[in-house]
Tab-separated table of C-alpha atoms in Angstrom:
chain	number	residue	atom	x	y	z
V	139	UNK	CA	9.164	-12.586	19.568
V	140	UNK	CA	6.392	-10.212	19.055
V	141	UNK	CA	3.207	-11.906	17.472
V	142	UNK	CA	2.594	-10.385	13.874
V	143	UNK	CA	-0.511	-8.298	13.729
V	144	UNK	CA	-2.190	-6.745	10.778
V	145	UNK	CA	-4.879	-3.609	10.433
V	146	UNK	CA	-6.852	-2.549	7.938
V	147	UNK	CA	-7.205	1.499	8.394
V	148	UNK	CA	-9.365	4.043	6.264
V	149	UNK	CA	-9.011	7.573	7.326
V	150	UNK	CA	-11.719	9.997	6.097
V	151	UNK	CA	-11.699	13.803	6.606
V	152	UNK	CA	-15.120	15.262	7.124
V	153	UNK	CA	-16.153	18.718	5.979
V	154	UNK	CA	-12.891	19.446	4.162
V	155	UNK	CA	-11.860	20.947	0.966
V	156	UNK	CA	-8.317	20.166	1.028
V	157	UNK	CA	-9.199	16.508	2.191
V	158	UNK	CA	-7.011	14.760	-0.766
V	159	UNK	CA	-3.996	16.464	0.902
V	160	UNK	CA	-4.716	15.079	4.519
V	161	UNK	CA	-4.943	11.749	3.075
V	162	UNK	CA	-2.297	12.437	1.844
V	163	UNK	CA	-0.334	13.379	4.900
V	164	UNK	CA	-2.040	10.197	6.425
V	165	UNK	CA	-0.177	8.136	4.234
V	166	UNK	CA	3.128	9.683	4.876
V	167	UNK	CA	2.582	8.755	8.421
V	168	UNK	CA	2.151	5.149	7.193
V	169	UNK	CA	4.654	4.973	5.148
V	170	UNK	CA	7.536	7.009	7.732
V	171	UNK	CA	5.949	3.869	10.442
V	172	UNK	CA	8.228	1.288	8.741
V	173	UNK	CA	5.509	-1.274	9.142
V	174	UNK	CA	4.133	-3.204	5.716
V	175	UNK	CA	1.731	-1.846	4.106
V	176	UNK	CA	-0.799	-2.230	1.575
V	177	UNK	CA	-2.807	0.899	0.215
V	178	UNK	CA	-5.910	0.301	-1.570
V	179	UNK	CA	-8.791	2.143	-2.796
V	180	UNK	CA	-10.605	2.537	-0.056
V	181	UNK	CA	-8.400	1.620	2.804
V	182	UNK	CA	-4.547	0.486	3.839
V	183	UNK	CA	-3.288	-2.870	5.275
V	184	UNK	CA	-0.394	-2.280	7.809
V	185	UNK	CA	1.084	-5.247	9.316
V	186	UNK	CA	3.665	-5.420	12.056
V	187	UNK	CA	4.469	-6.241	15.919
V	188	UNK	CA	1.114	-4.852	17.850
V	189	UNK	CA	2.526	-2.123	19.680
V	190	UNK	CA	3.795	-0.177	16.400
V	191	UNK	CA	0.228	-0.929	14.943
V	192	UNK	CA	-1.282	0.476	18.003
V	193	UNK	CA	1.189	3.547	18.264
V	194	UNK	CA	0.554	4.294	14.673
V	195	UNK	CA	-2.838	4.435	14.747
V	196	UNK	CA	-2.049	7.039	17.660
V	197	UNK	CA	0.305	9.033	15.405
V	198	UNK	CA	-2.036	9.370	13.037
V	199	UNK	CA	-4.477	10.730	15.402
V	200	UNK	CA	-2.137	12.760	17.277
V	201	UNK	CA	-0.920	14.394	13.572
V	202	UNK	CA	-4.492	15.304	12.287
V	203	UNK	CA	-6.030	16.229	15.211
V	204	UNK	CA	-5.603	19.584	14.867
V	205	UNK	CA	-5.526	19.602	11.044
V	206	UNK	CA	-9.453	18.475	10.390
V	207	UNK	CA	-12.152	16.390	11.936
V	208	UNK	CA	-12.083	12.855	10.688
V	209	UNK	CA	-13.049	9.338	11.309
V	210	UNK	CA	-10.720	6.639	11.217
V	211	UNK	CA	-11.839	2.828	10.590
V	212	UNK	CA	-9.606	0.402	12.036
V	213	UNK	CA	-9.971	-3.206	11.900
V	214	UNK	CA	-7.132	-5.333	14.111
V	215	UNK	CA	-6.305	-8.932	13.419
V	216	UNK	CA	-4.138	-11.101	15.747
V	217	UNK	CA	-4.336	-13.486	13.021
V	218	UNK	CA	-2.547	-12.032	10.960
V	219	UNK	CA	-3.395	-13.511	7.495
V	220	UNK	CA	-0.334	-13.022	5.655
V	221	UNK	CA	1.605	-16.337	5.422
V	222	UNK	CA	4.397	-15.149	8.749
């Protein structure tokens, strides 16, 4: 079985007017990943098996890449924190 692994992401578009809606579309991604999640204020908790973490953190790259320059904050746990 697949160790549990959990990531705290916060995606911020730079230089954008229409950044509310790439968050927005940022979240979609998270949310069509069928990992947990969390979304807070400032950033969203995704927990699952480490190689859907990793490949959604690439997905959400990949998707707004060509949409607006960004940085993304990712912090990765192994420990996983939530009680599984």
């Amino acid at each position: 079985m697949e160790k549990i692994t959990s990531c705290q992401i916060s995606f911020t578009p730079i230089g954008s007017v229409e950044y509310l809606s790439e968050i927005r579309q940022v979240l979609d991604i998270i949310k069509d990943s069928g990992l947990e999640y969390d979304v807070g204020t400032i950033s969203t908790v995704v927990i699952g098996g480490k190689d859907r973490v990793f490949k959604l953190i690439s997905d959400i790259y990949e998707a707004m890449d060509d949409i607006c320059n960004f940085t993304i904050d990712v912090k990765i746990s192994n420990l996983c924190g939530c009680g599984k």
